[in-house]
Structure formats: C-alpha cells, structure tokens
Amino acid sequence: MSTLTPATAGVTLSELLDAREARAQRQSDWLTRYARPLVSLTLVTPGAVKDNSRYHRTMGIALQACDQLFWQHHWPVVARQVLWLPTGAEALWCIDHGAPEIKAATVALEAEHPLGRLWDIDVICPQQGLIGRRSLDEASRRCLICDGPAHACARARQHPLEQVVKKVEGIIDAWFTRD
C-alpha cells in the first residue's frame, strides 16, 4: 500500500514531532498485529524540507534495495506500507524472520550501497524492542561531515545546516549522475 501527499516547502518542528509520534504508533500497532520483526525505513533529510524530488528518488532506490534484500534472503514479507508524507517518506515491512539477522543485513546494506548512508533502517523485535548496531558489535553511525559520532554532531549542531544539506545533496546527485 502506498499513500501520496503533496510536497511542501518545509515542515515545522511541531509537524516533525507529530510525524515521529504517528510513526511510533504505527510501529506499535504493527508489532501488536503481526507479532513479528518490523523494518522501518526513513531518510536522513537535514533541514526543514523533507519532501522533494531528490528525496523521492532516493527513497525509491531504498525501497528497491530493501525489497531485493528480503527477496534474496527468502524472508517472507507479511506486510508492507509506504507513506509519502510532507514530513518525509516512511516505509514499514513486517518480516517473518529473526530480527538480529535482519538488522545485520540492513546494516550491511546501509554500509555497502552508495546511498545507504542516507537511509535510516530500524529493526524492531516484538519481544526485544529496537535492535541496535551495538547488539551486533557494530560501530554507531558516523557524521557525514567529520566522521565523528553522528548523534553527537547532530545534537551539538556541530556543523552548519547548509553544509550538511549540501553534503546530502552531493551524495544523491553523485548517485543519479553516475555513468
């Protein structure tokens, strides 16, 4: 199932927080309904603009990569949903397979694909909750600008927003203009 919402010039902090809360509620509902691991995909989209043609194309590639990953591993997809929202595209999959192995495969996908650094793929287990990189002995995500811990740089607003946006756009443009 896919839902399209018209693009906007930018979103407010309140809208982002509401979208996060709605996503958490959808995740909770799915975990209750299906009682199987859940994969949640969003994009790294710094700044107020969360919905534009660059991000649509990037999400399209992410959706294809995730669908292909699950298919290649022969992991049954119980349910799939894609939402195209002004606050950013979101996708959910319910997978009938072990959450730690799914997380390991999605971490590898994020690391190996040229656009993967812009994908935020969470895996949530109905029993254990969020399966983090640390549970797999994987390092935390690195900053796009300085290679420091991404969360620390983001929280401290270590780099000017324009620099981070330019870096994200450069990664996307490099992928879509490759030979």
mmCIF file with all atom_site columns, C-alpha atoms in Angstrom:
data_model
loop_
_atom_site.group_PDB
_atom_site.id
_atom_site.type_symbol
_atom_site.label_atom_id
_atom_site.label_alt_id
_atom_site.label_comp_id
_atom_site.label_asym_id
_atom_site.label_entity_id
_atom_site.label_seq_id
_atom_site.pdbx_PDB_ins_code
_atom_site.Cartn_x
_atom_site.Cartn_y
_atom_site.Cartn_z
_atom_site.occupancy
_atom_site.B_iso_or_equiv
_atom_site.pdbx_formal_charge
_atom_site.auth_seq_id
_atom_site.auth_comp_id
_atom_site.auth_asym_id
_atom_site.auth_atom_id
_atom_site.pdbx_PDB_model_num
ATOM 1   C CA . MET A 1 1   ? 0.000  0.000   0.000   1.00 0.00 ? 1   MET A CA 1
ATOM 2   C CA . SER A 1 2   ? 1.298  3.479   -0.851  1.00 0.00 ? 2   SER A CA 1
ATOM 3   C CA . THR A 1 3   ? -0.054 6.891   0.081   1.00 0.00 ? 3   THR A CA 1
ATOM 4   C CA . LEU A 1 4   ? 0.959  10.131  -1.652  1.00 0.00 ? 4   LEU A CA 1
ATOM 5   C CA . THR A 1 5   ? 0.724  13.515  -0.002  1.00 0.00 ? 5   THR A CA 1
ATOM 6   C CA . PRO A 1 6   ? 1.580  16.767  -1.850  1.00 0.00 ? 6   PRO A CA 1
ATOM 7   C CA . ALA A 1 7   ? 5.084  18.175  -1.303  1.00 0.00 ? 7   ALA A CA 1
ATOM 8   C CA . THR A 1 8   ? 5.579  21.233  0.855   1.00 0.00 ? 8   THR A CA 1
ATOM 9   C CA . ALA A 1 9   ? 8.319  23.851  1.048   1.00 0.00 ? 9   ALA A CA 1
ATOM 10  C CA . GLY A 1 10  ? 9.244  22.876  4.597   1.00 0.00 ? 10  GLY A CA 1
ATOM 11  C CA . VAL A 1 11  ? 7.903  21.494  7.825   1.00 0.00 ? 11  VAL A CA 1
ATOM 12  C CA . THR A 1 12  ? 7.877  22.807  11.359  1.00 0.00 ? 12  THR A CA 1
ATOM 13  C CA . LEU A 1 13  ? 9.415  21.149  14.394  1.00 0.00 ? 13  LEU A CA 1
ATOM 14  C CA . SER A 1 14  ? 5.910  20.507  15.688  1.00 0.00 ? 14  SER A CA 1
ATOM 15  C CA . GLU A 1 15  ? 4.986  18.701  12.462  1.00 0.00 ? 15  GLU A CA 1
ATOM 16  C CA . LEU A 1 16  ? 8.154  16.596  12.674  1.00 0.00 ? 16  LEU A CA 1
ATOM 17  C CA . LEU A 1 17  ? 7.445  15.629  16.263  1.00 0.00 ? 17  LEU A CA 1
ATOM 18  C CA . ASP A 1 18  ? 3.841  14.742  15.389  1.00 0.00 ? 18  ASP A CA 1
ATOM 19  C CA . ALA A 1 19  ? 5.085  12.617  12.464  1.00 0.00 ? 19  ALA A CA 1
ATOM 20  C CA . ARG A 1 20  ? 7.551  10.809  14.747  1.00 0.00 ? 20  ARG A CA 1
ATOM 21  C CA . GLU A 1 21  ? 4.784  10.103  17.243  1.00 0.00 ? 21  GLU A CA 1
ATOM 22  C CA . ALA A 1 22  ? 2.485  8.821   14.471  1.00 0.00 ? 22  ALA A CA 1
ATOM 23  C CA . ARG A 1 23  ? 5.286  6.585   13.122  1.00 0.00 ? 23  ARG A CA 1
ATOM 24  C CA . ALA A 1 24  ? 5.911  5.167   16.614  1.00 0.00 ? 24  ALA A CA 1
ATOM 25  C CA . GLN A 1 25  ? 2.182  4.442   16.945  1.00 0.00 ? 25  GLN A CA 1
ATOM 26  C CA . ARG A 1 26  ? 2.102  2.711   13.521  1.00 0.00 ? 26  ARG A CA 1
ATOM 27  C CA . GLN A 1 27  ? 5.115  0.635   14.547  1.00 0.00 ? 27  GLN A CA 1
ATOM 28  C CA . SER A 1 28  ? 3.474  -0.333  17.823  1.00 0.00 ? 28  SER A CA 1
ATOM 29  C CA . ASP A 1 29  ? 0.248  -1.251  16.023  1.00 0.00 ? 29  ASP A CA 1
ATOM 30  C CA . TRP A 1 30  ? 2.116  -3.427  13.538  1.00 0.00 ? 30  TRP A CA 1
ATOM 31  C CA . LEU A 1 31  ? 4.123  -5.170  16.260  1.00 0.00 ? 31  LEU A CA 1
ATOM 32  C CA . THR A 1 32  ? 0.877  -5.969  18.074  1.00 0.00 ? 32  THR A CA 1
ATOM 33  C CA . ARG A 1 33  ? -0.990 -7.023  14.926  1.00 0.00 ? 33  ARG A CA 1
ATOM 34  C CA . TYR A 1 34  ? 1.733  -9.179  13.333  1.00 0.00 ? 34  TYR A CA 1
ATOM 35  C CA . ALA A 1 35  ? 3.932  -10.193 16.318  1.00 0.00 ? 35  ALA A CA 1
ATOM 36  C CA . ARG A 1 36  ? 6.939  -10.407 14.004  1.00 0.00 ? 36  ARG A CA 1
ATOM 37  C CA . PRO A 1 37  ? 10.000 -8.206  13.410  1.00 0.00 ? 37  PRO A CA 1
ATOM 38  C CA . LEU A 1 38  ? 9.344  -4.839  11.861  1.00 0.00 ? 38  LEU A CA 1
ATOM 39  C CA . VAL A 1 39  ? 11.648 -2.943  9.496   1.00 0.00 ? 39  VAL A CA 1
ATOM 40  C CA . SER A 1 40  ? 11.158 0.835   9.460   1.00 0.00 ? 40  SER A CA 1
ATOM 41  C CA . LEU A 1 41  ? 12.816 2.950   6.771   1.00 0.00 ? 41  LEU A CA 1
ATOM 42  C CA . THR A 1 42  ? 13.176 6.724   6.695   1.00 0.00 ? 42  THR A CA 1
ATOM 43  C CA . LEU A 1 43  ? 15.724 9.016   5.057   1.00 0.00 ? 43  LEU A CA 1
ATOM 44  C CA . VAL A 1 44  ? 18.385 11.282  6.515   1.00 0.00 ? 44  VAL A CA 1
ATOM 45  C CA . THR A 1 45  ? 16.979 14.660  5.426   1.00 0.00 ? 45  THR A CA 1
ATOM 46  C CA . PRO A 1 46  ? 18.554 17.593  7.262   1.00 0.00 ? 46  PRO A CA 1
ATOM 47  C CA . GLY A 1 47  ? 16.709 20.900  7.315   1.00 0.00 ? 47  GLY A CA 1
ATOM 48  C CA . ALA A 1 48  ? 13.053 21.828  7.007   1.00 0.00 ? 48  ALA A CA 1
ATOM 49  C CA . VAL A 1 49  ? 12.493 20.373  3.519   1.00 0.00 ? 49  VAL A CA 1
ATOM 50  C CA . LYS A 1 50  ? 11.725 16.683  3.839   1.00 0.00 ? 50  LYS A CA 1
ATOM 51  C CA . ASP A 1 51  ? 9.828  16.070  0.606   1.00 0.00 ? 51  ASP A CA 1
ATOM 52  C CA . ASN A 1 52  ? 11.349 16.909  -2.775  1.00 0.00 ? 52  ASN A CA 1
ATOM 53  C CA . SER A 1 53  ? 12.258 15.129  -5.997  1.00 0.00 ? 53  SER A CA 1
ATOM 54  C CA . ARG A 1 54  ? 15.769 14.223  -4.754  1.00 0.00 ? 54  ARG A CA 1
ATOM 55  C CA . TYR A 1 55  ? 14.325 12.568  -1.657  1.00 0.00 ? 55  TYR A CA 1
ATOM 56  C CA . HIS A 1 56  ? 11.579 10.811  -3.641  1.00 0.00 ? 56  HIS A CA 1
ATOM 57  C CA . ARG A 1 57  ? 14.149 9.268   -5.974  1.00 0.00 ? 57  ARG A CA 1
ATOM 58  C CA . THR A 1 58  ? 16.407 8.334   -3.057  1.00 0.00 ? 58  THR A CA 1
ATOM 59  C CA . MET A 1 59  ? 13.519 6.667   -1.236  1.00 0.00 ? 59  MET A CA 1
ATOM 60  C CA . GLY A 1 60  ? 12.626 4.813   -4.430  1.00 0.00 ? 60  GLY A CA 1
ATOM 61  C CA . ILE A 1 61  ? 16.124 3.329   -4.570  1.00 0.00 ? 61  ILE A CA 1
ATOM 62  C CA . ALA A 1 62  ? 15.965 2.487   -0.842  1.00 0.00 ? 62  ALA A CA 1
ATOM 63  C CA . LEU A 1 63  ? 12.631 0.718   -1.301  1.00 0.00 ? 63  LEU A CA 1
ATOM 64  C CA . GLN A 1 64  ? 14.004 -1.317  -4.199  1.00 0.00 ? 64  GLN A CA 1
ATOM 65  C CA . ALA A 1 65  ? 17.147 -2.215  -2.253  1.00 0.00 ? 65  ALA A CA 1
ATOM 66  C CA . CYS A 1 66  ? 15.190 -3.359  0.807   1.00 0.00 ? 66  CYS A CA 1
ATOM 67  C CA . ASP A 1 67  ? 12.662 -5.315  -1.244  1.00 0.00 ? 67  ASP A CA 1
ATOM 68  C CA . GLN A 1 68  ? 15.525 -7.006  -3.085  1.00 0.00 ? 68  GLN A CA 1
ATOM 69  C CA . LEU A 1 69  ? 17.360 -7.768  0.166   1.00 0.00 ? 69  LEU A CA 1
ATOM 70  C CA . PHE A 1 70  ? 14.332 -9.511  1.654   1.00 0.00 ? 70  PHE A CA 1
ATOM 71  C CA . TRP A 1 71  ? 13.670 -11.387 -1.600  1.00 0.00 ? 71  TRP A CA 1
ATOM 72  C CA . GLN A 1 72  ? 17.307 -12.530 -1.948  1.00 0.00 ? 72  GLN A CA 1
ATOM 73  C CA . HIS A 1 73  ? 17.282 -13.920 1.587   1.00 0.00 ? 73  HIS A CA 1
ATOM 74  C CA . HIS A 1 74  ? 13.887 -15.584 1.015   1.00 0.00 ? 74  HIS A CA 1
ATOM 75  C CA . TRP A 1 75  ? 12.462 -13.788 4.049   1.00 0.00 ? 75  TRP A CA 1
ATOM 76  C CA . PRO A 1 76  ? 8.666  -13.722 3.860   1.00 0.00 ? 76  PRO A CA 1
ATOM 77  C CA . VAL A 1 77  ? 7.194  -10.219 3.820   1.00 0.00 ? 77  VAL A CA 1
ATOM 78  C CA . VAL A 1 78  ? 3.963  -10.378 5.807   1.00 0.00 ? 78  VAL A CA 1
ATOM 79  C CA . ALA A 1 79  ? 3.022  -6.725  5.245   1.00 0.00 ? 79  ALA A CA 1
ATOM 80  C CA . ARG A 1 80  ? 4.484  -3.648  3.527   1.00 0.00 ? 80  ARG A CA 1
ATOM 81  C CA . GLN A 1 81  ? 3.457  0.001   3.616   1.00 0.00 ? 81  GLN A CA 1
ATOM 82  C CA . VAL A 1 82  ? 4.955  3.148   2.066   1.00 0.00 ? 82  VAL A CA 1
ATOM 83  C CA . LEU A 1 83  ? 3.840  6.640   3.072   1.00 0.00 ? 83  LEU A CA 1
ATOM 84  C CA . TRP A 1 84  ? 4.893  9.713   1.081   1.00 0.00 ? 84  TRP A CA 1
ATOM 85  C CA . LEU A 1 85  ? 4.439  12.483  3.634   1.00 0.00 ? 85  LEU A CA 1
ATOM 86  C CA . PRO A 1 86  ? 5.432  16.172  3.734   1.00 0.00 ? 86  PRO A CA 1
ATOM 87  C CA . THR A 1 87  ? 7.494  15.237  6.820   1.00 0.00 ? 87  THR A CA 1
ATOM 88  C CA . GLY A 1 88  ? 9.424  12.662  4.779   1.00 0.00 ? 88  GLY A CA 1
ATOM 89  C CA . ALA A 1 89  ? 8.786  9.307   3.197   1.00 0.00 ? 89  ALA A CA 1
ATOM 90  C CA . GLU A 1 90  ? 8.390  6.322   5.507   1.00 0.00 ? 90  GLU A CA 1
ATOM 91  C CA . ALA A 1 91  ? 8.169  2.594   4.850   1.00 0.00 ? 91  ALA A CA 1
ATOM 92  C CA . LEU A 1 92  ? 7.335  -0.401  7.024   1.00 0.00 ? 92  LEU A CA 1
ATOM 93  C CA . TRP A 1 93  ? 7.801  -4.096  6.408   1.00 0.00 ? 93  TRP A CA 1
ATOM 94  C CA . CYS A 1 94  ? 6.777  -6.946  8.658   1.00 0.00 ? 94  CYS A CA 1
ATOM 95  C CA . ILE A 1 95  ? 9.238  -9.807  8.051   1.00 0.00 ? 95  ILE A CA 1
ATOM 96  C CA . ASP A 1 96  ? 8.801  -13.405 9.168   1.00 0.00 ? 96  ASP A CA 1
ATOM 97  C CA . HIS A 1 97  ? 12.430 -13.907 10.181  1.00 0.00 ? 97  HIS A CA 1
ATOM 98  C CA . GLY A 1 98  ? 14.761 -13.296 13.131  1.00 0.00 ? 98  GLY A CA 1
ATOM 99  C CA . ALA A 1 99  ? 15.304 -9.619  13.961  1.00 0.00 ? 99  ALA A CA 1
ATOM 100 C CA . PRO A 1 100 ? 19.084 -9.821  14.658  1.00 0.00 ? 100 PRO A CA 1
ATOM 101 C CA . GLU A 1 101 ? 19.769 -11.366 11.248  1.00 0.00 ? 101 GLU A CA 1
ATOM 102 C CA . ILE A 1 102 ? 17.547 -8.784  9.539   1.00 0.00 ? 102 ILE A CA 1
ATOM 103 C CA . LYS A 1 103 ? 19.396 -5.992  11.361  1.00 0.00 ? 103 LYS A CA 1
ATOM 104 C CA . ALA A 1 104 ? 22.789 -7.388  10.349  1.00 0.00 ? 104 ALA A CA 1
ATOM 105 C CA . ALA A 1 105 ? 21.686 -7.473  6.705   1.00 0.00 ? 105 ALA A CA 1
ATOM 106 C CA . THR A 1 106 ? 20.273 -3.929  6.789   1.00 0.00 ? 106 THR A CA 1
ATOM 107 C CA . VAL A 1 107 ? 23.428 -2.560  8.444   1.00 0.00 ? 107 VAL A CA 1
ATOM 108 C CA . ALA A 1 108 ? 25.461 -4.169  5.656   1.00 0.00 ? 108 ALA A CA 1
ATOM 109 C CA . LEU A 1 109 ? 23.096 -2.695  3.057   1.00 0.00 ? 109 LEU A CA 1
ATOM 110 C CA . GLU A 1 110 ? 23.469 0.797   4.551   1.00 0.00 ? 110 GLU A CA 1
ATOM 111 C CA . ALA A 1 111 ? 27.262 0.389   4.512   1.00 0.00 ? 111 ALA A CA 1
ATOM 112 C CA . GLU A 1 112 ? 27.583 -1.103  1.023   1.00 0.00 ? 112 GLU A CA 1
ATOM 113 C CA . HIS A 1 113 ? 25.157 0.969   -1.060  1.00 0.00 ? 113 HIS A CA 1
ATOM 114 C CA . PRO A 1 114 ? 26.402 4.411   -2.191  1.00 0.00 ? 114 PRO A CA 1
ATOM 115 C CA . LEU A 1 115 ? 23.117 5.960   -0.978  1.00 0.00 ? 115 LEU A CA 1
ATOM 116 C CA . GLY A 1 116 ? 22.913 3.739   2.117   1.00 0.00 ? 116 GLY A CA 1
ATOM 117 C CA . ARG A 1 117 ? 24.339 6.380   4.433   1.00 0.00 ? 117 ARG A CA 1
ATOM 118 C CA . LEU A 1 118 ? 21.178 8.396   3.785   1.00 0.00 ? 118 LEU A CA 1
ATOM 119 C CA . TRP A 1 119 ? 18.886 5.528   4.776   1.00 0.00 ? 119 TRP A CA 1
ATOM 120 C CA . ASP A 1 120 ? 17.797 5.061   8.367   1.00 0.00 ? 120 ASP A CA 1
ATOM 121 C CA . ILE A 1 121 ? 16.706 1.437   8.620   1.00 0.00 ? 121 ILE A CA 1
ATOM 122 C CA . ASP A 1 122 ? 15.483 0.390   12.051  1.00 0.00 ? 122 ASP A CA 1
ATOM 123 C CA . VAL A 1 123 ? 14.626 -3.181  13.001  1.00 0.00 ? 123 VAL A CA 1
ATOM 124 C CA . ILE A 1 124 ? 12.232 -3.688  15.885  1.00 0.00 ? 124 ILE A CA 1
ATOM 125 C CA . CYS A 1 125 ? 11.632 -7.049  17.533  1.00 0.00 ? 125 CYS A CA 1
ATOM 126 C CA . PRO A 1 126 ? 8.241  -7.625  19.213  1.00 0.00 ? 126 PRO A CA 1
ATOM 127 C CA . GLN A 1 127 ? 9.989  -9.144  22.254  1.00 0.00 ? 127 GLN A CA 1
ATOM 128 C CA . GLN A 1 128 ? 13.293 -7.213  22.474  1.00 0.00 ? 128 GLN A CA 1
ATOM 129 C CA . GLY A 1 129 ? 12.357 -3.848  21.009  1.00 0.00 ? 129 GLY A CA 1
ATOM 130 C CA . LEU A 1 130 ? 14.782 -1.883  18.838  1.00 0.00 ? 130 LEU A CA 1
ATOM 131 C CA . ILE A 1 131 ? 17.725 -3.962  17.632  1.00 0.00 ? 131 ILE A CA 1
ATOM 132 C CA . GLY A 1 132 ? 20.678 -1.592  17.687  1.00 0.00 ? 132 GLY A CA 1
ATOM 133 C CA . ARG A 1 133 ? 24.027 -1.711  15.970  1.00 0.00 ? 133 ARG A CA 1
ATOM 134 C CA . ARG A 1 134 ? 25.752 -2.250  19.316  1.00 0.00 ? 134 ARG A CA 1
ATOM 135 C CA . SER A 1 135 ? 23.901 -5.533  19.825  1.00 0.00 ? 135 SER A CA 1
ATOM 136 C CA . LEU A 1 136 ? 25.713 -6.724  16.680  1.00 0.00 ? 136 LEU A CA 1
ATOM 137 C CA . ASP A 1 137 ? 29.066 -5.258  17.783  1.00 0.00 ? 137 ASP A CA 1
ATOM 138 C CA . GLU A 1 138 ? 28.740 -2.676  15.012  1.00 0.00 ? 138 GLU A CA 1
ATOM 139 C CA . ALA A 1 139 ? 30.016 0.868   15.398  1.00 0.00 ? 139 ALA A CA 1
ATOM 140 C CA . SER A 1 140 ? 27.490 3.674   15.616  1.00 0.00 ? 140 SER A CA 1
ATOM 141 C CA . ARG A 1 141 ? 26.818 5.790   12.545  1.00 0.00 ? 141 ARG A CA 1
ATOM 142 C CA . ARG A 1 142 ? 29.455 8.331   11.594  1.00 0.00 ? 142 ARG A CA 1
ATOM 143 C CA . CYS A 1 143 ? 28.902 12.003  10.814  1.00 0.00 ? 143 CYS A CA 1
ATOM 144 C CA . LEU A 1 144 ? 28.643 12.848  7.128   1.00 0.00 ? 144 LEU A CA 1
ATOM 145 C CA . ILE A 1 145 ? 30.982 15.820  7.562   1.00 0.00 ? 145 ILE A CA 1
ATOM 146 C CA . CYS A 1 146 ? 33.700 14.916  10.103  1.00 0.00 ? 146 CYS A CA 1
ATOM 147 C CA . ASP A 1 147 ? 33.306 11.149  10.586  1.00 0.00 ? 147 ASP A CA 1
ATOM 148 C CA . GLY A 1 148 ? 32.695 11.659  14.331  1.00 0.00 ? 148 GLY A CA 1
ATOM 149 C CA . PRO A 1 149 ? 29.696 10.023  16.037  1.00 0.00 ? 149 PRO A CA 1
ATOM 150 C CA . ALA A 1 150 ? 26.658 11.178  14.029  1.00 0.00 ? 150 ALA A CA 1
ATOM 151 C CA . HIS A 1 151 ? 24.322 11.551  17.007  1.00 0.00 ? 151 HIS A CA 1
ATOM 152 C CA . ALA A 1 152 ? 26.827 13.665  18.933  1.00 0.00 ? 152 ALA A CA 1
ATOM 153 C CA . CYS A 1 153 ? 27.400 16.005  15.982  1.00 0.00 ? 153 CYS A CA 1
ATOM 154 C CA . ALA A 1 154 ? 23.669 16.323  15.338  1.00 0.00 ? 154 ALA A CA 1
ATOM 155 C CA . ARG A 1 155 ? 22.807 17.013  18.986  1.00 0.00 ? 155 ARG A CA 1
ATOM 156 C CA . ALA A 1 156 ? 25.577 19.614  19.320  1.00 0.00 ? 156 ALA A CA 1
ATOM 157 C CA . ARG A 1 157 ? 24.768 21.117  15.917  1.00 0.00 ? 157 ARG A CA 1
ATOM 158 C CA . GLN A 1 158 ? 28.467 20.726  15.230  1.00 0.00 ? 158 GLN A CA 1
ATOM 159 C CA . HIS A 1 159 ? 28.213 21.650  11.542  1.00 0.00 ? 159 HIS A CA 1
ATOM 160 C CA . PRO A 1 160 ? 26.246 24.386  9.763   1.00 0.00 ? 160 PRO A CA 1
ATOM 161 C CA . LEU A 1 161 ? 22.944 23.069  8.408   1.00 0.00 ? 161 LEU A CA 1
ATOM 162 C CA . GLU A 1 162 ? 23.783 24.331  4.914   1.00 0.00 ? 162 GLU A CA 1
ATOM 163 C CA . GLN A 1 163 ? 26.972 22.238  4.917   1.00 0.00 ? 163 GLN A CA 1
ATOM 164 C CA . VAL A 1 164 ? 25.103 19.080  5.924   1.00 0.00 ? 164 VAL A CA 1
ATOM 165 C CA . VAL A 1 165 ? 22.337 19.679  3.353   1.00 0.00 ? 165 VAL A CA 1
ATOM 166 C CA . LYS A 1 166 ? 24.950 20.273  0.659   1.00 0.00 ? 166 LYS A CA 1
ATOM 167 C CA . LYS A 1 167 ? 26.710 17.019  1.591   1.00 0.00 ? 167 LYS A CA 1
ATOM 168 C CA . VAL A 1 168 ? 23.443 15.033  1.448   1.00 0.00 ? 168 VAL A CA 1
ATOM 169 C CA . GLU A 1 169 ? 22.505 16.595  -1.897  1.00 0.00 ? 169 GLU A CA 1
ATOM 170 C CA . GLY A 1 170 ? 26.011 15.844  -3.211  1.00 0.00 ? 170 GLY A CA 1
ATOM 171 C CA . ILE A 1 171 ? 25.697 12.162  -2.288  1.00 0.00 ? 171 ILE A CA 1
ATOM 172 C CA . ILE A 1 172 ? 22.309 11.966  -4.015  1.00 0.00 ? 172 ILE A CA 1
ATOM 173 C CA . ASP A 1 173 ? 23.420 13.887  -7.101  1.00 0.00 ? 173 ASP A CA 1
ATOM 174 C CA . ALA A 1 174 ? 26.571 11.750  -7.443  1.00 0.00 ? 174 ALA A CA 1
ATOM 175 C CA . TRP A 1 175 ? 24.446 8.576   -7.460  1.00 0.00 ? 175 TRP A CA 1
ATOM 176 C CA . PHE A 1 176 ? 21.945 9.814   -10.034 1.00 0.00 ? 176 PHE A CA 1
ATOM 177 C CA . THR A 1 177 ? 24.549 11.351  -12.359 1.00 0.00 ? 177 THR A CA 1
ATOM 178 C CA . ARG A 1 178 ? 26.909 8.355   -12.371 1.00 0.00 ? 178 ARG A CA 1
ATOM 179 C CA . ASP A 1 179 ? 27.810 6.757   -15.698 1.00 0.00 ? 179 ASP A CA 1
#
